[in-house]
Structures are given as structure tokens and as C-alpha cells.
Amino acid sequence: MGEGEDRMHKDPALGAEIERLGPWFHNLRIDGIPTAPKHFLGDFPRVFFDRFAHALPEDLSGKSVLDIGCNGGFYLLEMKRRGACRVVGLEPDPRYRAQAEFAVRHSGLEGIEVRDGTVYDVGALEGPFDVVLFLGVLYHLRHPLLALDLLREHAVKETLVFQCMQRGSTEIVGVPEDQPFDADALMRQPGYPRLSFVEHRYAGDPTNWWIPNR
């Protein structure tokens, strides 16, 4: 039985709606129906979350959570299941936003908001938030340092969970507090901190702008 046939077999109406909202980047299970069972990364983002879930409290009771670039809503649901009292997702892509809203409606969970917006809009939210998830966003931004400044000023109260694609050297070169004007040799070392600018596209995606090394 194929992917679409399996969805239709379990619940014809629900399966058809999941298909209509696709393609999905988050593999959710909505009333037992997977949204992206053939994801090229496996059971994503569950397999990714399992790598850092221990870094967040199992009990988030009384805590507020902001997920920037919430996509289909996987982390919104996970944070609410851990007891967060307020969970807000920002998502500028209308397709992903519709998926997240759909997933929230079918989850039976209350206290989750899905809003149209980006990291540059955090100053307009009723923040700061106890936990801010900033996963896979930085390399999509034209102004990454501005985004980090805004997070610090308006959004993060206690914990920032940050993840970013990395390319280039895995070495880390120590950087002095000050450098002479002709410190070219230091900056040419592979492990010197840098953001590589994507001139055109990266992996076929024109929204990939900056990729840092370690």
C-alpha cells in the first residue's frame, strides 16, 4: 500500500486534508497518520529532537515557550506536552503556518498560538519567553547579527536553544581580545570564526544566506 493509499485507508477525510496541505517537512502523527513518512532525514524532526531533548526540563509547567520558524508545529506540540503554559510559534511561510495550525487543532492541546512573523518581529510579542527555540533559522537570515540582538533584547528570558547548519573547518582558533590592523594571517586560518556568504543558492534554496563554521 502506498503512502497516500495508507493515509486514505486510515481516515479518508483526514488523509486527504493532510495530502492537500503537503508537502510536509515535519513528520507528525495526526490521529495516527504520519505527515511525512518518507522524509529523507528519517523520522524528522523526532530523530533530531532526541539528540537534545535532555537539555530541556521534562516539566515546563508555568513556563512560556517561543518557537521561531515553527514550520509544521512539531516543537509547539512537544513543548505543550511538557506542560508549558504558553507556547507561541512564529512562521512566515503560509504553507507551513497552515500545517502548524492544522496540527494544533487536531492535537487537542490548548494554549498554543501560531503567528505570522519572523525573528525580526519578536519585539512586537508579549515577551520575553522562558524558553526560545531558534532551530535551523540563522542561515536563512539576511541580517543574522540583528536577529541575535533582537532575541537578547526582547525574547530570551532564561534559555535559548540554538541550532545552525555548519560548513567549513571543524577547528576552533582562539581569538585575542584585540588584533592588529594587519592580522591577515590569523584571519586566513581555517578555524577562524566566519560566516560564509552564499552568493546565489545553496542546496537549491535562495533563502540560504550565511553558513558559519564551528
Backbone as JSON Lines, residues from 0, in Angstrom:
{"i":0,"aa":"M","n":[0.85,-1.19,0.0],"ca":[0.0,0.0,0.0],"c":[0.88,1.24,0.0]}
{"i":1,"aa":"G","n":[0.62,2.19,-0.89],"ca":[1.42,3.4,-0.98],"c":[1.13,4.37,0.13]}
{"i":2,"aa":"E","n":[1.95,5.42,0.19],"ca":[1.82,6.42,1.26],"c":[0.44,7.07,1.25]}
{"i":3,"aa":"G","n":[0.01,7.55,0.09],"ca":[-1.29,8.2,0.01],"c":[-2.42,7.22,0.28]}
{"i":4,"aa":"E","n":[-2.3,5.96,-0.22],"ca":[-3.33,4.97,-0.01],"c":[-3.45,4.63,1.47]}
{"i":5,"aa":"D","n":[-2.3,4.59,2.17],"ca":[-2.3,4.27,3.6],"c":[-3.04,5.37,4.37]}
{"i":6,"aa":"R","n":[-2.8,6.63,4.01],"ca":[-3.49,7.73,4.69],"c":[-4.99,7.64,4.45]}
{"i":7,"aa":"M","n":[-5.38,7.4,3.22],"ca":[-6.79,7.35,2.89],"c":[-7.46,6.16,3.58]}
{"i":8,"aa":"H","n":[-6.72,5.06,3.76],"ca":[-7.27,3.87,4.4],"c":[-7.59,4.13,5.86]}
{"i":9,"aa":"K","n":[-6.73,4.87,6.56],"ca":[-6.92,5.1,7.99],"c":[-8.08,6.05,8.24]}
{"i":10,"aa":"D","n":[-8.16,7.13,7.52],"ca":[-9.22,8.12,7.67],"c":[-9.28,8.9,6.37]}
{"i":11,"aa":"P","n":[-10.21,8.58,5.5],"ca":[-10.24,9.2,4.16],"c":[-10.23,10.72,4.19]}
{"i":12,"aa":"A","n":[-11.07,11.34,5.01],"ca":[-11.17,12.8,5.03],"c":[-9.9,13.42,5.59]}
{"i":13,"aa":"L","n":[-9.42,12.88,6.7],"ca":[-8.21,13.42,7.32],"c":[-7.0,13.2,6.43]}
{"i":14,"aa":"G","n":[-6.9,12.01,5.85],"ca":[-5.79,11.72,4.96],"c":[-5.76,12.65,3.77]}
{"i":15,"aa":"A","n":[-6.92,12.95,3.22],"ca":[-6.99,13.85,2.08],"c":[-6.57,15.26,2.46]}
{"i":16,"aa":"E","n":[-6.94,15.7,3.67],"ca":[-6.56,17.04,4.11],"c":[-5.06,17.13,4.35]}
{"i":17,"aa":"I","n":[-4.48,16.1,4.9],"ca":[-3.03,16.07,5.1],"c":[-2.31,16.14,3.75]}
{"i":18,"aa":"E","n":[-2.8,15.4,2.78],"ca":[-2.22,15.44,1.44],"c":[-2.35,16.84,0.84]}
{"i":19,"aa":"R","n":[-3.49,17.46,1.03],"ca":[-3.72,18.79,0.45],"c":[-2.77,19.82,1.04]}
{"i":20,"aa":"L","n":[-2.46,19.69,2.32],"ca":[-1.58,20.66,2.99],"c":[-0.1,20.41,2.7]}
{"i":21,"aa":"G","n":[0.24,19.29,2.1],"ca":[1.63,18.93,1.88],"c":[2.26,19.7,0.72]}
{"i":22,"aa":"P","n":[3.56,19.46,0.48],"ca":[4.4,18.5,1.21],"c":[4.79,19.03,2.6]}
{"i":23,"aa":"W","n":[4.98,18.09,3.53],"ca":[5.32,18.41,4.91],"c":[6.82,18.22,5.13]}
{"i":24,"aa":"F","n":[7.43,19.13,5.89],"ca":[8.83,18.94,6.3],"c":[8.91,18.3,7.68]}
{"i":25,"aa":"H","n":[7.87,18.49,8.49],"ca":[7.8,17.83,9.79],"c":[6.95,16.57,9.66]}
{"i":26,"aa":"N","n":[7.5,15.46,10.11],"ca":[6.73,14.23,10.13],"c":[5.98,14.14,11.45]}
{"i":27,"aa":"L","n":[4.74,14.57,11.45],"ca":[3.88,14.5,12.62],"c":[2.99,13.27,12.5]}
{"i":28,"aa":"R","n":[2.38,12.9,13.61],"ca":[1.38,11.83,13.59],"c":[0.07,12.44,14.04]}
{"i":29,"aa":"I","n":[-0.79,12.69,13.08],"ca":[-2.07,13.33,13.35],"c":[-3.14,12.24,13.35]}
{"i":30,"aa":"D","n":[-3.66,11.96,14.54],"ca":[-4.63,10.86,14.71],"c":[-4.08,9.57,14.12]}
{"i":31,"aa":"G","n":[-2.77,9.37,14.33],"ca":[-2.13,8.13,13.88],"c":[-1.64,8.15,12.46]}
{"i":32,"aa":"I","n":[-1.89,9.23,11.73],"ca":[-1.47,9.31,10.33],"c":[-0.18,10.12,10.22]}
{"i":33,"aa":"P","n":[0.92,9.55,9.72],"ca":[2.17,10.32,9.56],"c":[2.05,11.31,8.41]}
{"i":34,"aa":"T","n":[2.62,12.48,8.59],"ca":[2.53,13.51,7.55],"c":[3.66,13.43,6.54]}
{"i":35,"aa":"A","n":[4.81,12.91,6.95],"ca":[5.95,12.79,6.02],"c":[6.7,11.49,6.31]}
{"i":36,"aa":"P","n":[6.07,10.34,6.09],"ca":[6.68,9.06,6.46],"c":[7.91,8.7,5.64]}
{"i":37,"aa":"K","n":[8.1,9.36,4.49],"ca":[9.27,9.05,3.65],"c":[10.27,10.19,3.65]}
{"i":38,"aa":"H","n":[10.36,10.9,4.76],"ca":[11.29,12.04,4.88],"c":[12.73,11.57,4.64]}
{"i":39,"aa":"F","n":[13.48,12.36,3.89],"ca":[14.86,11.96,3.56],"c":[15.77,11.93,4.77]}
{"i":40,"aa":"L","n":[15.36,12.55,5.87],"ca":[16.15,12.53,7.11],"c":[15.61,11.51,8.11]}
{"i":41,"aa":"G","n":[14.68,10.7,7.69],"ca":[14.08,9.72,8.6],"c":[12.87,10.31,9.3]}
{"i":42,"aa":"D","n":[12.67,9.91,10.54],"ca":[11.54,10.41,11.32],"c":[11.88,11.8,11.85]}
{"i":43,"aa":"F","n":[11.89,12.77,10.96],"ca":[12.32,14.14,11.29],"c":[11.1,14.99,11.63]}
{"i":44,"aa":"P","n":[11.15,15.83,12.67],"ca":[12.35,16.14,13.48],"c":[12.49,15.32,14.76]}
{"i":45,"aa":"R","n":[11.72,14.24,14.92],"ca":[11.84,13.44,16.13],"c":[13.27,12.95,16.36]}
{"i":46,"aa":"V","n":[13.91,12.43,15.31],"ca":[15.27,11.92,15.47],"c":[16.24,13.04,15.84]}
{"i":47,"aa":"F","n":[15.93,14.26,15.41],"ca":[16.77,15.41,15.74],"c":[16.51,15.84,17.17]}
{"i":48,"aa":"F","n":[15.26,15.91,17.57],"ca":[14.9,16.33,18.93],"c":[15.47,15.37,19.97]}
{"i":49,"aa":"D","n":[15.52,14.09,19.65],"ca":[16.04,13.1,20.6],"c":[17.49,13.39,20.99]}
{"i":50,"aa":"R","n":[18.2,14.14,20.16],"ca":[19.61,14.44,20.43],"c":[19.78,15.54,21.48]}
{"i":51,"aa":"F","n":[18.76,16.4,21.66],"ca":[18.92,17.48,22.64],"c":[17.74,17.63,23.59]}
{"i":52,"aa":"A","n":[16.79,16.7,23.52],"ca":[15.61,16.8,24.39],"c":[15.98,16.83,25.86]}
{"i":53,"aa":"H","n":[17.08,16.14,26.21],"ca":[17.51,16.09,27.61],"c":[17.94,17.45,28.15]}
{"i":54,"aa":"A","n":[18.25,18.38,27.25],"ca":[18.72,19.7,27.68],"c":[17.57,20.6,28.15]}
{"i":55,"aa":"L","n":[16.35,20.17,27.91],"ca":[15.17,20.92,28.34],"c":[14.48,20.19,29.49]}
{"i":56,"aa":"P","n":[13.91,20.92,30.43],"ca":[13.21,20.26,31.54],"c":[12.05,19.4,31.05]}
{"i":57,"aa":"E","n":[11.89,18.24,31.66],"ca":[10.75,17.39,31.34],"c":[9.45,18.09,31.72]}
{"i":58,"aa":"D","n":[9.51,18.89,32.78],"ca":[8.33,19.61,33.25],"c":[8.52,21.1,33.0]}
{"i":59,"aa":"L","n":[7.74,21.64,32.08],"ca":[7.81,23.07,31.76],"c":[6.61,23.83,32.33]}
{"i":60,"aa":"S","n":[6.0,23.28,33.34],"ca":[4.83,23.91,33.94],"c":[5.15,25.35,34.35]}
{"i":61,"aa":"G","n":[4.26,26.26,33.97],"ca":[4.45,27.66,34.32],"c":[5.4,28.4,33.41]}
{"i":62,"aa":"K","n":[5.98,27.72,32.43],"ca":[6.95,28.34,31.53],"c":[6.3,28.75,30.21]}
{"i":63,"aa":"S","n":[6.86,29.79,29.62],"ca":[6.44,30.22,28.29],"c":[7.51,29.82,27.28]}
{"i":64,"aa":"V","n":[7.08,29.46,26.06],"ca":[8.0,28.99,25.02],"c":[7.7,29.7,23.71]}
{"i":65,"aa":"L","n":[8.75,30.14,23.04],"ca":[8.64,30.72,21.71],"c":[9.45,29.87,20.74]}
{"i":66,"aa":"D","n":[8.82,29.43,19.66],"ca":[9.5,28.67,18.61],"c":[9.54,29.54,17.35]}
{"i":67,"aa":"I","n":[10.74,29.98,16.97],"ca":[10.9,30.87,15.82],"c":[11.15,30.03,14.57]}
{"i":68,"aa":"G","n":[10.28,30.17,13.58],"ca":[10.33,29.31,12.4],"c":[9.77,27.95,12.75]}
{"i":69,"aa":"C","n":[8.54,27.92,13.25],"ca":[7.97,26.69,13.83],"c":[7.62,25.64,12.8]}
{"i":70,"aa":"N","n":[7.6,25.98,11.51],"ca":[7.32,25.01,10.45],"c":[5.98,24.32,10.72]}
{"i":71,"aa":"G","n":[5.94,23.0,10.67],"ca":[4.68,22.28,10.83],"c":[4.2,22.13,12.25]}
{"i":72,"aa":"G","n":[4.98,22.58,13.23],"ca":[4.5,22.63,14.6],"c":[4.95,21.52,15.52]}
{"i":73,"aa":"F","n":[5.92,20.71,15.12],"ca":[6.36,19.6,15.97],"c":[6.76,20.06,17.36]}
{"i":74,"aa":"Y","n":[7.6,21.1,17.44],"ca":[8.1,21.54,18.73],"c":[7.03,22.26,19.55]}
{"i":75,"aa":"L","n":[6.07,22.88,18.89],"ca":[4.97,23.5,19.61],"c":[4.23,22.44,20.41]}
{"i":76,"aa":"L","n":[3.95,21.32,19.77],"ca":[3.23,20.24,20.44],"c":[4.08,19.61,21.54]}
{"i":77,"aa":"E","n":[5.36,19.42,21.28],"ca":[6.23,18.8,22.27],"c":[6.37,19.67,23.52]}
{"i":78,"aa":"M","n":[6.51,20.98,23.33],"ca":[6.66,21.88,24.48],"c":[5.36,21.95,25.29]}
{"i":79,"aa":"K","n":[4.23,21.91,24.6],"ca":[2.95,21.92,25.32],"c":[2.75,20.63,26.08]}
{"i":80,"aa":"R","n":[3.17,19.51,25.5],"ca":[3.04,18.22,26.19],"c":[3.91,18.17,27.44]}
{"i":81,"aa":"R","n":[4.96,18.99,27.47],"ca":[5.79,19.07,28.67],"c":[5.21,20.05,29.7]}
{"i":82,"aa":"G","n":[4.06,20.61,29.39],"ca":[3.36,21.41,30.38],"c":[3.51,22.91,30.28]}
{"i":83,"aa":"A","n":[4.16,23.42,29.23],"ca":[4.33,24.87,29.09],"c":[2.97,25.55,29.1]}
{"i":84,"aa":"C","n":[2.87,26.66,29.82],"ca":[1.57,27.32,29.94],"c":[1.24,28.15,28.71]}
{"i":85,"aa":"R","n":[2.26,28.65,28.04],"ca":[2.05,29.45,26.83],"c":[3.08,29.05,25.8]}
{"i":86,"aa":"V","n":[2.63,28.72,24.61],"ca":[3.52,28.32,23.53],"c":[3.15,29.12,22.29]}
{"i":87,"aa":"V","n":[4.13,29.83,21.75],"ca":[3.91,30.67,20.57],"c":[4.86,30.23,19.46]}
{"i":88,"aa":"G","n":[4.32,30.05,18.26],"ca":[5.14,29.74,17.1],"c":[5.09,30.87,16.09]}
{"i":89,"aa":"L","n":[6.26,31.3,15.63],"ca":[6.34,32.3,14.56],"c":[6.71,31.58,13.27]}
{"i":90,"aa":"E","n":[5.95,31.82,12.2],"ca":[6.23,31.17,10.92],"c":[5.79,32.08,9.78]}
{"i":91,"aa":"P","n":[6.74,32.53,8.94],"ca":[6.38,33.43,7.84],"c":[5.81,32.74,6.61]}
{"i":92,"aa":"D","n":[6.08,31.46,6.44],"ca":[5.62,30.74,5.25],"c":[4.16,30.31,5.45]}
{"i":93,"aa":"P","n":[3.24,30.79,4.62],"ca":[1.82,30.47,4.82],"c":[1.51,28.98,4.74]}
{"i":94,"aa":"R","n":[2.28,28.24,3.94],"ca":[2.03,26.8,3.83],"c":[2.38,26.09,5.13]}
{"i":95,"aa":"Y","n":[3.54,26.39,5.67],"ca":[3.92,25.77,6.94],"c":[3.03,26.24,8.07]}
{"i":96,"aa":"R","n":[2.64,27.51,8.03],"ca":[1.77,28.04,9.08],"c":[0.42,27.31,9.07]}
{"i":97,"aa":"A","n":[-0.11,27.04,7.89],"ca":[-1.36,26.29,7.78],"c":[-1.2,24.88,8.33]}
{"i":98,"aa":"Q","n":[-0.05,24.27,8.08],"ca":[0.21,22.93,8.61],"c":[0.24,22.95,10.14]}
{"i":99,"aa":"A","n":[0.94,23.94,10.71],"ca":[1.03,24.03,12.17],"c":[-0.34,24.27,12.79]}
{"i":100,"aa":"E","n":[-1.12,25.14,12.2],"ca":[-2.46,25.41,12.71],"c":[-3.33,24.15,12.65]}
{"i":101,"aa":"F","n":[-3.19,23.41,11.58],"ca":[-3.92,22.16,11.4],"c":[-3.5,21.15,12.48]}
{"i":102,"aa":"A","n":[-2.2,21.01,12.69],"ca":[-1.68,20.07,13.69],"c":[-2.15,20.44,15.09]}
{"i":103,"aa":"V","n":[-2.14,21.72,15.4],"ca":[-2.59,22.18,16.72],"c":[-4.07,21.86,16.91]}
{"i":104,"aa":"R","n":[-4.88,22.11,15.9],"ca":[-6.33,21.84,16.01],"c":[-6.6,20.37,16.3]}
{"i":105,"aa":"H","n":[-5.83,19.51,15.68],"ca":[-6.07,18.07,15.83],"c":[-5.33,17.46,17.02]}
{"i":106,"aa":"S","n":[-4.56,18.26,17.74],"ca":[-3.79,17.73,18.87],"c":[-4.62,17.66,20.15]}
{"i":107,"aa":"G","n":[-5.67,18.48,20.24],"ca":[-6.44,18.55,21.47],"c":[-5.77,19.36,22.56]}
{"i":108,"aa":"L","n":[-4.64,20.01,22.22],"ca":[-3.9,20.82,23.19],"c":[-4.33,22.28,23.09]}
{"i":109,"aa":"E","n":[-4.4,22.94,24.23],"ca":[-4.8,24.35,24.27],"c":[-3.62,25.2,24.71]}
{"i":110,"aa":"G","n":[-3.7,26.49,24.4],"ca":[-2.64,27.41,24.81],"c":[-1.49,27.49,23.84]}
{"i":111,"aa":"I","n":[-1.74,27.13,22.56],"ca":[-0.72,27.22,21.51],"c":[-1.16,28.26,20.49]}
{"i":112,"aa":"E","n":[-0.3,29.23,20.21],"ca":[-0.58,30.25,19.21],"c":[0.38,30.08,18.03]}
{"i":113,"aa":"V","n":[-0.15,30.19,16.83],"ca":[0.67,30.18,15.63],"c":[0.5,31.53,14.96]}
{"i":114,"aa":"R","n":[1.6,32.28,14.82],"ca":[1.53,33.64,14.29],"c":[2.37,33.79,13.02]}
{"i":115,"aa":"D","n":[1.95,34.7,12.2],"ca":[2.7,35.08,11.02],"c":[3.81,36.04,11.45]}
{"i":116,"aa":"G","n":[5.05,35.65,11.23],"ca":[6.14,36.54,11.62],"c":[7.48,35.85,11.55]}
{"i":117,"aa":"T","n":[8.54,36.65,11.71],"ca":[9.92,36.16,11.69],"c":[10.62,36.6,12.97]}
{"i":118,"aa":"V","n":[11.87,36.25,13.06],"ca":[12.66,36.65,14.23],"c":[12.73,38.17,14.37]}
{"i":119,"aa":"Y","n":[12.61,38.88,13.27],"ca":[12.67,40.34,13.33],"c":[11.43,40.95,13.97]}
{"i":120,"aa":"D","n":[10.4,40.13,14.21],"ca":[9.15,40.61,14.8],"c":[9.04,40.32,16.29]}
{"i":121,"aa":"V","n":[10.08,39.8,16.92],"ca":[9.95,39.39,18.32],"c":[9.67,40.56,19.26]}
{"i":122,"aa":"G","n":[10.07,41.77,18.88],"ca":[9.81,42.92,19.72],"c":[8.34,43.24,19.86]}
{"i":123,"aa":"A","n":[7.51,42.74,18.95],"ca":[6.07,43.0,18.99],"c":[5.31,41.96,19.79]}
{"i":124,"aa":"L","n":[5.99,40.93,20.27],"ca":[5.35,39.88,21.05],"c":[5.29,40.27,22.52]}
{"i":125,"aa":"E","n":[4.43,39.57,23.25],"ca":[4.33,39.82,24.69],"c":[5.39,38.96,25.39]}
{"i":126,"aa":"G","n":[6.63,39.34,25.23],"ca":[7.74,38.58,25.8],"c":[8.3,39.28,27.01]}
{"i":127,"aa":"P","n":[9.44,38.82,27.52],"ca":[10.26,37.72,26.99],"c":[9.68,36.35,27.34]}
{"i":128,"aa":"F","n":[10.33,35.29,26.8],"ca":[9.89,33.92,26.99],"c":[10.95,33.15,27.78]}
{"i":129,"aa":"D","n":[10.47,32.22,28.6],"ca":[11.4,31.43,29.4],"c":[12.3,30.57,28.52]}
{"i":130,"aa":"V","n":[11.74,30.01,27.47],"ca":[12.5,29.16,26.54],"c":[12.24,29.65,25.12]}
{"i":131,"aa":"V","n":[13.31,29.85,24.37],"ca":[13.2,30.24,22.96],"c":[13.91,29.18,22.12]}
{"i":132,"aa":"L","n":[13.19,28.62,21.16],"ca":[13.77,27.66,20.22],"c":[14.11,28.4,18.94]}
{"i":133,"aa":"F","n":[15.38,28.31,18.55],"ca":[15.88,29.01,17.37],"c":[16.66,27.99,16.56]}
{"i":134,"aa":"L","n":[15.92,27.12,15.87],"ca":[16.49,25.93,15.25],"c":[16.44,26.04,13.73]}
{"i":135,"aa":"G","n":[17.6,25.96,13.11],"ca":[17.65,25.96,11.65],"c":[17.16,27.25,11.02]}
{"i":136,"aa":"V","n":[17.42,28.37,11.67],"ca":[16.93,29.66,11.18],"c":[18.06,30.6,10.74]}
{"i":137,"aa":"L","n":[19.15,30.62,11.49],"ca":[20.18,31.65,11.29],"c":[20.68,31.73,9.85]}
{"i":138,"aa":"Y","n":[20.87,30.59,9.21],"ca":[21.44,30.61,7.86],"c":[20.43,31.05,6.79]}
{"i":139,"aa":"H","n":[19.17,31.24,7.2],"ca":[18.16,31.76,6.28],"c":[18.0,33.28,6.39]}
{"i":140,"aa":"L","n":[18.81,33.93,7.22],"ca":[18.6,35.34,7.52],"c":[19.58,36.25,6.79]}
{"i":141,"aa":"R","n":[19.06,37.34,6.26],"ca":[19.92,38.35,5.65],"c":[20.71,39.11,6.71]}
{"i":142,"aa":"H","n":[20.13,39.23,7.92],"ca":[20.75,40.05,8.97],"c":[20.89,39.23,10.25]}
{"i":143,"aa":"P","n":[21.8,38.26,10.27],"ca":[21.88,37.34,11.41],"c":[22.26,38.0,12.73]}
{"i":144,"aa":"L","n":[23.16,38.97,12.72],"ca":[23.56,39.61,13.97],"c":[22.43,40.47,14.53]}
{"i":145,"aa":"L","n":[21.67,41.11,13.66],"ca":[20.49,41.85,14.11],"c":[19.52,40.9,14.79]}
{"i":146,"aa":"A","n":[19.32,39.73,14.21],"ca":[18.4,38.76,14.79],"c":[18.84,38.36,16.19]}
{"i":147,"aa":"L","n":[20.12,38.11,16.39],"ca":[20.62,37.72,17.71],"c":[20.46,38.87,18.71]}
{"i":148,"aa":"D","n":[20.7,40.09,18.26],"ca":[20.49,41.25,19.14],"c":[19.04,41.35,19.58]}
{"i":149,"aa":"L","n":[18.11,41.14,18.64],"ca":[16.69,41.23,18.96],"c":[16.26,40.12,19.91]}
{"i":150,"aa":"L","n":[16.81,38.94,19.73],"ca":[16.5,37.84,20.64],"c":[16.94,38.18,22.06]}
{"i":151,"aa":"R","n":[18.13,38.72,22.18],"ca":[18.65,39.05,23.51],"c":[17.85,40.18,24.15]}
{"i":152,"aa":"E","n":[17.46,41.15,23.36],"ca":[16.78,42.32,23.92],"c":[15.32,42.05,24.23]}
{"i":153,"aa":"H","n":[14.63,41.26,23.4],"ca":[13.18,41.16,23.52],"c":[12.64,39.77,23.85]}
{"i":154,"aa":"A","n":[13.38,38.71,23.55],"ca":[12.74,37.39,23.55],"c":[13.21,36.45,24.64]}
{"i":155,"aa":"V","n":[14.52,36.38,24.89],"ca":[15.05,35.32,25.75],"c":[15.11,35.77,27.21]}
{"i":156,"aa":"K","n":[14.36,35.06,28.04],"ca":[14.38,35.33,29.47],"c":[15.34,34.42,30.2]}
{"i":157,"aa":"E","n":[15.31,33.12,29.87],"ca":[16.15,32.16,30.56],"c":[17.03,31.33,29.62]}
{"i":158,"aa":"T","n":[16.41,30.67,28.64],"ca":[17.11,29.66,27.85],"c":[16.88,29.88,26.36]}
{"i":159,"aa":"L","n":[17.98,29.88,25.6],"ca":[17.93,29.89,24.14],"c":[18.47,28.56,23.64]}
{"i":160,"aa":"V","n":[17.65,27.84,22.89],"ca":[18.1,26.59,22.26],"c":[18.4,26.93,20.8]}
{"i":161,"aa":"F","n":[19.68,26.87,20.45],"ca":[20.14,27.35,19.15],"c":[20.76,26.22,18.35]}
{"i":162,"aa":"Q","n":[20.37,26.12,17.08],"ca":[20.97,25.13,16.18],"c":[21.16,25.78,14.82]}
{"i":163,"aa":"C","n":[22.27,25.46,14.17],"ca":[22.55,26.03,12.86],"c":[23.38,25.06,12.03]}
{"i":164,"aa":"M","n":[23.13,25.04,10.74],"ca":[23.98,24.29,9.83],"c":[25.41,24.85,9.9]}
{"i":165,"aa":"Q","n":[26.39,23.98,9.81],"ca":[27.79,24.4,9.82],"c":[28.51,23.79,8.63]}
{"i":166,"aa":"R","n":[29.4,24.55,8.05],"ca":[30.25,24.07,6.97],"c":[31.65,24.64,7.17]}
{"i":167,"aa":"G","n":[32.6,24.08,6.47],"ca":[33.97,24.55,6.6],"c":[34.71,23.82,7.7]}
{"i":168,"aa":"S","n":[35.74,24.44,8.22],"ca":[36.61,23.81,9.21],"c":[35.89,23.49,10.51]}
{"i":169,"aa":"T","n":[36.24,22.34,11.09],"ca":[35.71,21.99,12.41],"c":[36.66,22.43,13.52]}
{"i":170,"aa":"E","n":[37.8,23.03,13.14],"ca":[38.74,23.54,14.13],"c":[38.2,24.84,14.74]}
{"i":171,"aa":"I","n":[38.7,25.17,15.92],"ca":[38.35,26.43,16.57],"c":[39.65,27.14,16.93]}
{"i":172,"aa":"V","n":[39.85,28.31,16.36],"ca":[41.05,29.09,16.62],"c":[40.74,30.13,17.69]}
{"i":173,"aa":"G","n":[41.6,30.2,18.69],"ca":[41.43,31.21,19.73],"c":[41.62,32.61,19.15]}
{"i":174,"aa":"V","n":[40.73,33.51,19.52],"ca":[40.78,34.88,19.01],"c":[41.12,35.83,20.16]}
{"i":175,"aa":"P","n":[42.16,36.65,20.02],"ca":[42.54,37.57,21.09],"c":[41.52,38.69,21.26]}
{"i":176,"aa":"E","n":[41.59,39.38,22.39],"ca":[40.67,40.48,22.67],"c":[40.83,41.61,21.65]}
{"i":177,"aa":"D","n":[42.03,41.79,21.15],"ca":[42.27,42.81,20.14],"c":[43.26,42.25,19.12]}
{"i":178,"aa":"Q","n":[43.19,42.73,17.89],"ca":[44.07,42.27,16.84],"c":[44.65,43.48,16.11]}
{"i":179,"aa":"P","n":[45.89,43.39,15.68],"ca":[46.46,44.5,14.91],"c":[45.79,44.65,13.56]}
{"i":180,"aa":"F","n":[45.94,45.79,12.97],"ca":[45.29,46.1,11.71],"c":[45.69,45.13,10.6]}
{"i":181,"aa":"D","n":[46.9,44.59,10.67],"ca":[47.4,43.68,9.63],"c":[47.32,42.21,10.06]}
{"i":182,"aa":"A","n":[46.29,41.85,10.83],"ca":[46.15,40.48,11.34],"c":[45.6,39.54,10.28]}
{"i":183,"aa":"D","n":[46.07,39.66,9.06],"ca":[45.55,38.88,7.96],"c":[45.86,37.39,8.12]}
{"i":184,"aa":"A","n":[47.03,37.06,8.63],"ca":[47.42,35.66,8.76],"c":[46.48,34.91,9.69]}
{"i":185,"aa":"L","n":[46.09,35.55,10.8],"ca":[45.18,34.91,11.74],"c":[43.82,34.66,11.08]}
{"i":186,"aa":"M","n":[43.33,35.65,10.36],"ca":[42.0,35.53,9.76],"c":[41.96,34.51,8.63]}
{"i":187,"aa":"R","n":[43.12,34.19,8.06],"ca":[43.17,33.2,6.99],"c":[43.18,31.76,7.51]}
{"i":188,"aa":"Q","n":[43.36,31.58,8.8],"ca":[43.37,30.23,9.35],"c":[41.98,29.6,9.21]}
{"i":189,"aa":"P","n":[41.92,28.31,8.87],"ca":[40.63,27.65,8.61],"c":[39.65,27.75,9.78]}
{"i":190,"aa":"G","n":[40.19,27.73,11.01],"ca":[39.32,27.72,12.17],"c":[38.94,29.09,12.69]}
{"i":191,"aa":"Y","n":[39.32,30.16,11.98],"ca":[38.94,31.5,12.41],"c":[37.42,31.67,12.26]}
{"i":192,"aa":"P","n":[36.74,32.26,13.24],"ca":[35.28,32.39,13.15],"c":[34.86,33.15,11.89]}
{"i":193,"aa":"R","n":[33.96,32.56,11.13],"ca":[33.5,33.24,9.93],"c":[32.1,32.78,9.54]}
{"i":194,"aa":"L","n":[31.4,33.7,8.88],"ca":[30.13,33.4,8.21],"c":[30.41,33.41,6.72]}
{"i":195,"aa":"S","n":[30.19,32.29,6.07],"ca":[30.37,32.23,4.62],"c":[29.11,32.73,3.92]}
{"i":196,"aa":"F","n":[29.27,33.69,3.03],"ca":[28.14,34.26,2.32],"c":[27.78,33.4,1.11]}
{"i":197,"aa":"V","n":[26.5,33.06,0.99],"ca":[26.03,32.28,-0.15],"c":[25.7,33.25,-1.29]}
{"i":198,"aa":"E","n":[26.49,33.23,-2.32],"ca":[26.36,34.21,-3.39],"c":[25.05,34.07,-4.17]}
{"i":199,"aa":"H","n":[24.65,32.83,-4.44],"ca":[23.42,32.63,-5.22],"c":[22.46,31.71,-4.46]}
{"i":200,"aa":"R","n":[22.62,30.41,-4.61],"ca":[21.77,29.44,-3.91],"c":[22.64,28.4,-3.23]}
{"i":201,"aa":"Y","n":[22.09,27.79,-2.21],"ca":[22.75,26.66,-1.55],"c":[21.71,25.56,-1.41]}
{"i":202,"aa":"A","n":[22.02,24.36,-1.95],"ca":[21.08,23.25,-1.98],"c":[19.78,23.63,-2.67]}
{"i":203,"aa":"G","n":[19.9,24.49,-3.69],"ca":[18.75,24.9,-4.46],"c":[17.84,25.9,-3.78]}
{"i":204,"aa":"D","n":[18.25,26.41,-2.62],"ca":[17.39,27.28,-1.81],"c":[17.96,28.7,-1.8]}
{"i":205,"aa":"P","n":[17.25,29.67,-2.38],"ca":[17.74,31.05,-2.4],"c":[17.66,31.73,-1.05]}
{"i":206,"aa":"T","n":[16.99,31.11,-0.06],"ca":[16.91,31.73,1.27],"c":[18.06,31.32,2.17]}
{"i":207,"aa":"N","n":[18.98,30.5,1.69],"ca":[20.2,30.2,2.44],"c":[21.2,31.33,2.21]}
{"i":208,"aa":"W","n":[21.47,32.14,3.24],"ca":[22.3,33.33,3.08],"c":[23.69,33.2,3.68]}
{"i":209,"aa":"W","n":[23.77,32.73,4.92],"ca":[25.04,32.71,5.65],"c":[25.22,31.34,6.32]}
{"i":210,"aa":"I","n":[26.4,30.75,6.17],"ca":[26.67,29.46,6.81],"c":[27.95,29.6,7.64]}
{"i":211,"aa":"P","n":[27.86,29.42,8.95],"ca":[29.05,29.57,9.8],"c":[29.88,28.3,9.87]}
{"i":212,"aa":"N","n":[31.17,28.48,10.2],"ca":[31.98,27.33,10.59],"c":[31.77,27.11,12.09]}
{"i":213,"aa":"R","n":[32.48,26.1,12.64],"ca":[32.22,25.8,14.05],"c":[32.58,26.95,14.95]}
